[in-house]
Amino acid sequence: MNYRRVGASGLRVSEISLGGWITFGESITDQQLARELIVLAYDNGVNFFDIADSYAKGGAERLMGAVFKEFPRHTLVISSKVYWPISDDVNDRGLSRKHIMESIDRSLRNIGTDYLDLYFCHRYDTETPVEETVRAMDDLVHQGKILYWGTSEWTDEQIQEALDICEDYGLYRPIVEQPQYNLIHRRRVEETILPLAEEEGIGLVVWSPLASGLLTGKYDNGVPEDSRLAQKSWLAEGLLKEERLDAVRQLKTIADELGVTRAQLAIAWTLRQPAVSSAITGATRRAQLEETLKATEIRLDADVLERIDELFPAQRELA
Ligand SMILES: NC(=O)c1ccc[n+]([C@@H]2O[C@H](COP(=O)([O-])OP(=O)(O)OC[C@H]3O[C@@H](n4cnc5c(N)ncnc54)[C@H](OP(=O)(O)O)[C@@H]3O)[C@@H](O)[C@H]2O)c1
């Protein structure tokens, strides 16, 4: 495993990390399987595990947290997130000071840890002043409940707004942004987020590097019954488009020539960007994780990147 700094901070995360969305506490409720996957990742050098309070309504935090107890705490980089509604209560959502202060305590209890290494604002909250959010995050760092904070799916302008407030008042800056970045969804990140990240020393930990498994080729000839897109029709609707499936099928030729799988190629492709600190993948089976973890060894030359660009153009997202 290789480790990268998260932007200009001193924190180091594994190039490949494991997340809990849709898997832990949802498609995987068996504690034994959850344990097997997390231990496999850890034994292969994964130190960064990404969760959110909303994943399985706290179930991912509880399931993953129970396994983390087996490892020395300092060897883990644990994240969680706040923003999405947790109940019907009017204040149990968003990035208000009230919701942030109450959510961190719930997440720490669920995971069974005294602090989070990273705490993400899971979206931008248009109904809370950014200064209120930034000050709450700064306070959490001072309280020792979080070590660093970041954003997820914020625009470059929204991140800049937060950075400016931190600069003006001497507050702890966000060190990381968590955007979706993969061969299917690349344009927004490459045009707006990467330039800001490079200029401001913000690290990117990117989600769904396999586009929920689409880029592995598992949907080449239909939707397997035991796959994510069979279980989540709302995701399948957005992802399964003929032009994309066709490009994924053609990606196989390039992968075969390199002697790697499409899953490995797709992850190595996100890691070619120096501003990407980690690719956060997911897995429901041991074999999947064993496969994707090998992606760290792959280097892609200019010729291969050009051929990939032809299949998945940077300027236009495949419909
Ligand atoms: N910040 C945000 O808003 C946000 C949003 C989404 C995700 N995330 C984070 O990113 C993490 C990863 O997202 P993701 O799960 O969508 O990542 P992904 O790596 O794109 O997709 C993972 C899924 O693809 C399938 N898969 C993985 N490896 C495979 C292989 N080698 N061969 C065949 N199928 C394979 C599995 O699904 P099946 O076996 O079920 O088909 C697996 O659960 C999440 O857990 C979460 O931590 C963040």
GROMACS .gro file of C-alpha atoms and ligand atoms in nm:
model
  367
    1MET     CA    1   0.000   0.000   0.000
    2ASN     CA    2   0.114   0.353  -0.069
    3TYR     CA    3   0.017   0.649   0.147
    4ARG     CA    4  -0.046   1.007   0.040
    5ARG     CA    5  -0.071   1.332   0.232
    6VAL     CA    6  -0.416   1.483   0.250
    7GLY     CA    7  -0.348   1.806   0.065
    8ALA     CA    8  -0.099   2.028   0.243
    9SER     CA    9  -0.181   1.873   0.583
   10GLY     CA   10   0.048   1.632   0.764
   11LEU     CA   11  -0.215   1.354   0.765
   12ARG     CA   12  -0.138   1.045   0.554
   13VAL     CA   13  -0.404   0.812   0.415
   14SER     CA   14  -0.384   0.491   0.216
   15GLU     CA   15  -0.429   0.539  -0.160
   16ILE     CA   16  -0.719   0.298  -0.142
   17SER     CA   17  -0.972   0.330   0.135
   18LEU     CA   18  -1.291   0.149   0.232
   19GLY     CA   19  -1.631   0.312   0.272
   20GLY     CA   20  -1.957   0.201   0.428
   21TRP     CA   21  -2.227   0.349   0.199
   22ILE     CA   22  -2.499   0.098   0.099
   23THR     CA   23  -2.279  -0.188   0.221
   24PHE     CA   24  -2.216  -0.196   0.598
   25GLY     CA   25  -2.546  -0.212   0.786
   26GLU     CA   26  -2.744  -0.228   0.462
   27SER     CA   27  -2.647  -0.488   0.198
   28ILE     CA   28  -2.409  -0.636   0.458
   29THR     CA   29  -2.576  -0.691   0.796
   30ASP     CA   30  -2.365  -0.994   0.888
   31GLN     CA   31  -2.105  -0.874   1.141
   32GLN     CA   32  -1.877  -1.163   1.045
   33LEU     CA   33  -1.863  -1.058   0.678
   34ALA     CA   34  -1.820  -0.693   0.774
   35ARG     CA   35  -1.532  -0.792   0.998
   36GLU     CA   36  -1.374  -1.007   0.727
   37LEU     CA   37  -1.376  -0.721   0.475
   38ILE     CA   38  -1.246  -0.458   0.715
   39VAL     CA   39  -0.971  -0.687   0.848
   40LEU     CA   40  -0.870  -0.777   0.490
   41ALA     CA   41  -0.843  -0.407   0.403
   42TYR     CA   42  -0.649  -0.330   0.723
   43ASP     CA   43  -0.411  -0.623   0.676
   44ASN     CA   44  -0.337  -0.491   0.327
   45GLY     CA   45  -0.243  -0.148   0.457
   46VAL     CA   46  -0.574   0.038   0.432
   47ASN     CA   47  -0.577   0.291   0.716
   48PHE     CA   48  -0.862   0.518   0.603
   49PHE     CA   49  -1.223   0.412   0.659
   50ASP     CA   50  -1.502   0.644   0.547
   51ILE     CA   51  -1.846   0.648   0.708
   52ALA     CA   52  -2.138   0.890   0.750
   53ASP     CA   53  -2.403   0.924   1.019
   54SER     CA   54  -2.670   0.873   0.752
   55TYR     CA   55  -2.534   0.541   0.616
   56ALA     CA   56  -2.788   0.277   0.726
   57LYS     CA   57  -2.914   0.538   0.977
   58GLY     CA   58  -2.608   0.496   1.198
   59GLY     CA   59  -2.582   0.122   1.124
   60ALA     CA   60  -2.257   0.165   0.925
   61GLU     CA   61  -2.098   0.361   1.209
   62ARG     CA   62  -2.198   0.090   1.460
   63LEU     CA   63  -2.098  -0.209   1.245
   64MET     CA   64  -1.762  -0.067   1.136
   65GLY     CA   65  -1.690   0.080   1.480
   66ALA     CA   66  -1.728  -0.260   1.642
   67VAL     CA   67  -1.451  -0.396   1.418
   68PHE     CA   68  -1.222  -0.094   1.465
   69LYS     CA   69  -1.193  -0.188   1.834
   70GLU     CA   70  -0.962  -0.472   1.727
   71PHE     CA   71  -0.699  -0.229   1.594
   72PRO     CA   72  -0.482   0.026   1.777
   73ARG     CA   73  -0.672   0.354   1.739
   74HIS     CA   74  -0.369   0.553   1.618
   75THR     CA   75  -0.331   0.323   1.314
   76LEU     CA   76  -0.675   0.427   1.183
   77VAL     CA   77  -0.800   0.734   1.001
   78ILE     CA   78  -1.175   0.732   1.067
   79SER     CA   79  -1.415   0.976   0.908
   80SER     CA   80  -1.783   1.044   0.944
   81LYS     CA   81  -2.013   1.308   0.800
   82VAL     CA   82  -2.297   1.538   0.897
   83TYR     CA   83  -2.574   1.706   0.695
   84TRP     CA   84  -2.844   1.461   0.579
   85PRO     CA   85  -3.160   1.431   0.793
   86ILE     CA   86  -3.134   1.177   1.072
   87SER     CA   87  -3.496   1.207   1.191
   88ASP     CA   88  -3.807   1.410   1.113
   89ASP     CA   89  -3.708   1.677   1.364
   90VAL     CA   90  -3.662   2.019   1.201
   91ASN     CA   91  -3.317   2.060   1.352
   92ASP     CA   92  -3.189   1.707   1.293
   93ARG     CA   93  -3.039   1.801   0.954
   94GLY     CA   94  -2.810   2.048   0.785
   95LEU     CA   95  -2.499   2.227   0.905
   96SER     CA   96  -2.634   2.443   1.186
   97ARG     CA   97  -2.421   2.470   1.499
   98LYS     CA   98  -2.694   2.278   1.686
   99HIS     CA   99  -2.700   1.986   1.445
  100ILE     CA  100  -2.321   1.964   1.414
  101MET     CA  101  -2.266   1.968   1.793
  102GLU     CA  102  -2.532   1.702   1.852
  103SER     CA  103  -2.430   1.487   1.554
  104ILE     CA  104  -2.065   1.457   1.647
  105ASP     CA  105  -2.155   1.312   1.987
  106ARG     CA  106  -2.393   1.061   1.828
  107SER     CA  107  -2.129   0.955   1.573
  108LEU     CA  108  -1.858   0.916   1.838
  109ARG     CA  109  -2.095   0.703   2.047
  110ASN     CA  110  -2.196   0.490   1.747
  111ILE     CA  111  -1.837   0.428   1.639
  112GLY     CA  112  -1.708   0.389   1.994
  113THR     CA  113  -1.419   0.632   1.964
  114ASP     CA  114  -1.315   0.952   2.143
  115TYR     CA  115  -1.240   1.145   1.824
  116LEU     CA  116  -1.277   1.139   1.446
  117ASP     CA  117  -0.974   1.199   1.229
  118LEU     CA  118  -1.185   1.363   0.958
  119TYR     CA  119  -1.533   1.513   0.979
  120PHE     CA  120  -1.710   1.602   0.656
  121CYS     CA  121  -1.987   1.850   0.581
  122HIS     CA  122  -2.178   1.601   0.366
  123ARG     CA  123  -2.324   1.872   0.138
  124TYR     CA  124  -2.343   2.253   0.132
  125ASP     CA  125  -2.627   2.390   0.346
  126THR     CA  126  -2.795   2.685   0.175
  127GLU     CA  127  -2.996   2.763   0.490
  128THR     CA  128  -2.707   2.806   0.734
  129PRO     CA  129  -2.446   3.084   0.711
  130VAL     CA  130  -2.111   2.927   0.620
  131GLU     CA  131  -1.949   3.118   0.905
  132GLU     CA  132  -2.175   2.936   1.156
  133THR     CA  133  -2.066   2.599   1.012
  134VAL     CA  134  -1.698   2.688   0.992
  135ARG     CA  135  -1.695   2.815   1.353
  136ALA     CA  136  -1.866   2.495   1.474
  137MET     CA  137  -1.603   2.282   1.295
  138ASP     CA  138  -1.324   2.498   1.441
  139ASP     CA  139  -1.472   2.451   1.788
  140LEU     CA  140  -1.482   2.072   1.742
  141VAL     CA  141  -1.111   2.074   1.660
  142HIS     CA  142  -1.042   2.280   1.975
  143GLN     CA  143  -1.254   2.037   2.178
  144GLY     CA  144  -1.049   1.743   2.046
  145LYS     CA  145  -1.356   1.569   1.905
  146ILE     CA  146  -1.222   1.593   1.550
  147LEU     CA  147  -0.868   1.634   1.422
  148TYR     CA  148  -0.943   1.776   1.076
  149TRP     CA  149  -1.252   1.872   0.881
  150GLY     CA  150  -1.357   1.884   0.520
  151THR     CA  151  -1.641   1.915   0.272
  152SER     CA  152  -1.820   1.679   0.037
  153GLU     CA  153  -1.970   1.775  -0.297
  154TRP     CA  154  -1.917   2.146  -0.238
  155THR     CA  155  -1.847   2.366  -0.539
  156ASP     CA  156  -1.514   2.543  -0.577
  157GLU     CA  157  -1.683   2.872  -0.485
  158GLN     CA  158  -1.837   2.726  -0.169
  159ILE     CA  159  -1.503   2.581  -0.058
  160GLN     CA  160  -1.334   2.914  -0.132
  161GLU     CA  161  -1.597   3.091   0.081
  162ALA     CA  162  -1.509   2.865   0.376
  163LEU     CA  163  -1.135   2.915   0.321
  164ASP     CA  164  -1.176   3.292   0.314
  165ILE     CA  165  -1.366   3.292   0.645
  166CYS     CA  166  -1.094   3.075   0.803
  167GLU     CA  167  -0.828   3.314   0.674
  168ASP     CA  168  -1.014   3.623   0.801
  169TYR     CA  169  -1.073   3.488   1.153
  170GLY     CA  170  -0.774   3.254   1.198
  171LEU     CA  171  -0.989   2.937   1.213
  172TYR     CA  172  -0.895   2.578   1.127
  173ARG     CA  173  -0.929   2.535   0.748
  174PRO     CA  174  -1.096   2.244   0.572
  175ILE     CA  175  -0.811   2.020   0.452
  176VAL     CA  176  -1.008   1.786   0.227
  177GLU     CA  177  -1.299   1.766  -0.019
  178GLN     CA  178  -1.483   1.443  -0.099
  179PRO     CA  179  -1.630   1.453  -0.452
  180GLN     CA  180  -1.755   1.179  -0.677
  181TYR     CA  181  -1.477   1.116  -0.931
  182ASN     CA  182  -1.462   0.833  -1.179
  183LEU     CA  183  -1.444   0.775  -1.555
  184ILE     CA  184  -1.815   0.850  -1.588
  185HIS     CA  185  -1.823   1.160  -1.368
  186ARG     CA  186  -1.501   1.348  -1.431
  187ARG     CA  187  -1.579   1.684  -1.587
  188ARG     CA  188  -1.693   1.885  -1.282
  189VAL     CA  189  -1.397   1.773  -1.073
  190GLU     CA  190  -1.136   1.826  -1.344
  191GLU     CA  191  -1.267   2.168  -1.446
  192THR     CA  192  -1.340   2.323  -1.109
  193ILE     CA  193  -1.234   2.119  -0.805
  194LEU     CA  194  -0.887   1.997  -0.902
  195PRO     CA  195  -0.752   2.346  -0.985
  196LEU     CA  196  -0.874   2.480  -0.648
  197ALA     CA  197  -0.741   2.173  -0.464
  198GLU     CA  198  -0.397   2.216  -0.618
  199GLU     CA  199  -0.383   2.588  -0.552
  200GLU     CA  200  -0.513   2.574  -0.194
  201GLY     CA  201  -0.352   2.249  -0.080
  202ILE     CA  202  -0.683   2.069  -0.035
  203GLY     CA  203  -0.667   1.689  -0.062
  204LEU     CA  204  -0.932   1.499  -0.256
  205VAL     CA  205  -1.065   1.167  -0.131
  206VAL     CA  206  -1.286   1.055  -0.415
  207TRP     CA  207  -1.598   0.842  -0.389
  208SER     CA  208  -1.741   0.571  -0.614
  209PRO     CA  209  -1.422   0.525  -0.819
  210LEU     CA  210  -1.595   0.223  -0.979
  211ALA     CA  211  -1.923   0.412  -1.039
  212SER     CA  212  -2.100   0.168  -0.804
  213GLY     CA  213  -1.940  -0.126  -0.987
  214LEU     CA  214  -2.037  -0.021  -1.342
  215LEU     CA  215  -1.673   0.026  -1.442
  216THR     CA  216  -1.581  -0.331  -1.341
  217GLY     CA  217  -1.773  -0.468  -1.641
  218LYS     CA  218  -2.017  -0.663  -1.423
  219TYR     CA  219  -2.309  -0.499  -1.607
  220ASP     CA  220  -2.177  -0.571  -1.961
  221ASN     CA  221  -2.450  -0.824  -2.033
  222GLY     CA  222  -2.732  -0.723  -1.802
  223VAL     CA  223  -2.781  -0.674  -1.431
  224PRO     CA  224  -2.671  -0.969  -1.212
  225GLU     CA  225  -2.929  -1.050  -0.944
  226ASP     CA  226  -2.687  -1.017  -0.653
  227SER     CA  227  -2.547  -0.680  -0.761
  228ARG     CA  228  -2.599  -0.328  -0.623
  229LEU     CA  229  -2.784  -0.204  -0.928
  230ALA     CA  230  -3.033  -0.492  -0.901
  231GLN     CA  231  -3.107  -0.384  -0.544
  232LYS     CA  232  -3.110  -0.006  -0.597
  233SER     CA  233  -3.331   0.083  -0.892
  234TRP     CA  234  -3.283   0.460  -0.837
  235LEU     CA  235  -2.908   0.413  -0.884
  236ALA     CA  236  -2.952   0.183  -1.181
  237GLU     CA  237  -3.174   0.438  -1.354
  238GLY     CA  238  -2.907   0.708  -1.335
  239LEU     CA  239  -2.612   0.485  -1.421
  240LEU     CA  240  -2.711   0.224  -1.678
  241LYS     CA  241  -2.692   0.412  -2.010
  242GLU     CA  242  -2.599   0.242  -2.334
  243GLU     CA  243  -2.320   0.484  -2.426
  244ARG     CA  244  -2.153   0.424  -2.091
  245LEU     CA  245  -2.194   0.047  -2.104
  246ASP     CA  246  -2.040   0.049  -2.449
  247ALA     CA  247  -1.736   0.250  -2.333
  248VAL     CA  248  -1.694   0.013  -2.036
  249ARG     CA  249  -1.699  -0.286  -2.271
  250GLN     CA  250  -1.427  -0.124  -2.484
  251LEU     CA  251  -1.220  -0.047  -2.175
  252LYS     CA  252  -1.165  -0.422  -2.144
  253THR     CA  253  -0.924  -0.421  -2.441
  254ILE     CA  254  -0.699  -0.165  -2.271
  255ALA     CA  255  -0.717  -0.347  -1.937
  256ASP     CA  256  -0.638  -0.682  -2.100
  257GLU     CA  257  -0.334  -0.537  -2.277
  258LEU     CA  258  -0.205  -0.407  -1.944
  259GLY     CA  259  -0.278  -0.739  -1.775
  260VAL     CA  260  -0.511  -0.581  -1.520
  261THR     CA  261  -0.887  -0.583  -1.461
  262ARG     CA  262  -1.117  -0.294  -1.541
  263ALA     CA  263  -1.180  -0.239  -1.169
  264GLN     CA  264  -0.806  -0.199  -1.111
  265LEU     CA  265  -0.767   0.026  -1.415
  266ALA     CA  266  -1.056   0.252  -1.307
  267ILE     CA  267  -0.907   0.299  -0.961
  268ALA     CA  268  -0.553   0.354  -1.091
  269TRP     CA  269  -0.698   0.616  -1.327
  270THR     CA  270  -0.834   0.825  -1.036
  271LEU     CA  271  -0.501   0.791  -0.852
  272ARG     CA  272  -0.306   0.932  -1.148
  273GLN     CA  273  -0.400   1.278  -1.018
  274PRO     CA  274  -0.151   1.393  -0.753
  275ALA     CA  275  -0.426   1.596  -0.578
  276VAL     CA  276  -0.623   1.274  -0.519
  277SER     CA  277  -0.517   1.147  -0.177
  278SER     CA  278  -0.733   0.835  -0.175
  279ALA     CA  279  -0.990   0.645  -0.380
  280ILE     CA  280  -1.273   0.534  -0.149
  281THR     CA  281  -1.409   0.208  -0.278
  282GLY     CA  282  -1.671  -0.032  -0.148
  283ALA     CA  283  -1.701  -0.409  -0.150
  284THR     CA  284  -1.956  -0.676  -0.069
  285ARG     CA  285  -1.723  -0.972  -0.118
  286ARG     CA  286  -1.369  -1.063  -0.025
  287ALA     CA  287  -1.268  -1.130  -0.387
  288GLN     CA  288  -1.374  -0.779  -0.493
  289LEU     CA  289  -1.153  -0.616  -0.235
  290GLU     CA  290  -0.861  -0.847  -0.309
  291GLU     CA  291  -0.889  -0.735  -0.671
  292THR     CA  292  -0.922  -0.360  -0.619
  293LEU     CA  293  -0.646  -0.342  -0.358
  294LYS     CA  294  -0.395  -0.439  -0.627
  295ALA     CA  295  -0.468  -0.117  -0.819
  296THR     CA  296  -0.202   0.073  -0.626
  297GLU     CA  297   0.073  -0.099  -0.820
  298ILE     CA  298  -0.048   0.020  -1.164
  299ARG     CA  299   0.113   0.314  -1.345
  300LEU     CA  300  -0.060   0.451  -1.656
  301ASP     CA  301   0.147   0.609  -1.933
  302ALA     CA  302   0.042   0.897  -2.159
  303ASP     CA  303  -0.058   0.668  -2.445
  304VAL     CA  304  -0.295   0.465  -2.225
  305LEU     CA  305  -0.444   0.780  -2.073
  306GLU     CA  306  -0.509   0.916  -2.421
  307ARG     CA  307  -0.690   0.598  -2.524
  308ILE     CA  308  -0.898   0.614  -2.206
  309ASP     CA  309  -0.982   0.981  -2.283
  310GLU     CA  310  -1.116   0.874  -2.621
  311LEU     CA  311  -1.357   0.633  -2.454
  312PHE     CA  312  -1.452   0.862  -2.165
  313PRO     CA  313  -1.404   1.218  -2.293
  314ALA     CA  314  -1.301   1.482  -2.039
  315GLN     CA  315  -1.517   1.751  -2.198
  316ARG     CA  316  -1.842   1.558  -2.220
  317GLU     CA  317  -1.998   1.307  -1.983
  318LEU     CA  318  -2.138   1.000  -2.154
  319ALA     CA  319  -2.515   0.994  -2.158
  320LIG     N1  320  -1.963   1.185   0.010
  320LIG     C1  321  -2.063   1.130  -0.054
  320LIG     O1  322  -2.165   1.193  -0.083
  320LIG     C2  323  -2.053   0.984  -0.092
  320LIG     C3  324  -2.147   0.926  -0.177
  320LIG     C4  325  -2.131   0.791  -0.210
  320LIG     C5  326  -2.023   0.719  -0.159
  320LIG     N2  327  -1.936   0.779  -0.074
  320LIG     C6  328  -1.821   0.705  -0.012
  320LIG     O2  329  -1.751   0.631  -0.110
  320LIG     C7  330  -1.749   0.493  -0.074
  320LIG     C8  331  -1.740   0.408  -0.196
  320LIG     O3  332  -1.853   0.430  -0.281
  320LIG     P1  333  -1.905   0.310  -0.368
  320LIG     O4  334  -1.941   0.195  -0.279
  320LIG     O5  335  -2.006   0.363  -0.461
  320LIG     O6  336  -1.769   0.271  -0.446
  320LIG     P2  337  -1.744   0.191  -0.579
  320LIG     O7  338  -1.607   0.134  -0.560
  320LIG     O8  339  -1.769   0.275  -0.698
  320LIG     O9  340  -1.854   0.075  -0.580
  320LIG     C9  341  -1.846  -0.032  -0.488
  320LIG    C10  342  -1.940  -0.144  -0.529
  320LIG    O10  343  -1.903  -0.195  -0.657
  320LIG    C11  344  -1.908  -0.338  -0.656
  320LIG     N3  345  -1.768  -0.384  -0.671
  320LIG    C12  346  -1.659  -0.341  -0.602
  320LIG     N4  347  -1.546  -0.402  -0.642
  320LIG    C13  348  -1.585  -0.487  -0.739
  320LIG    C14  349  -1.514  -0.579  -0.820
  320LIG     N5  350  -1.383  -0.593  -0.810
  320LIG     N6  351  -1.585  -0.651  -0.911
  320LIG    C15  352  -1.720  -0.637  -0.924
  320LIG     N7  353  -1.792  -0.551  -0.848
  320LIG    C16  354  -1.725  -0.476  -0.757
  320LIG    C17  355  -1.970  -0.377  -0.523
  320LIG    O11  356  -2.112  -0.377  -0.536
  320LIG     P3  357  -2.207  -0.508  -0.546
  320LIG    O12  358  -2.125  -0.629  -0.515
  320LIG    O13  359  -2.313  -0.482  -0.446
  320LIG    O14  360  -2.261  -0.505  -0.686
  320LIG    C18  361  -1.929  -0.262  -0.434
  320LIG    O15  362  -2.007  -0.244  -0.320
  320LIG    C19  363  -1.877   0.478   0.009
  320LIG    O16  364  -1.876   0.363   0.089
  320LIG    C20  365  -1.872   0.605   0.090
  320LIG    O17  366  -1.780   0.591   0.195
  320LIG    C21  367  -1.949   0.910  -0.041
   0.00000   0.00000   0.00000
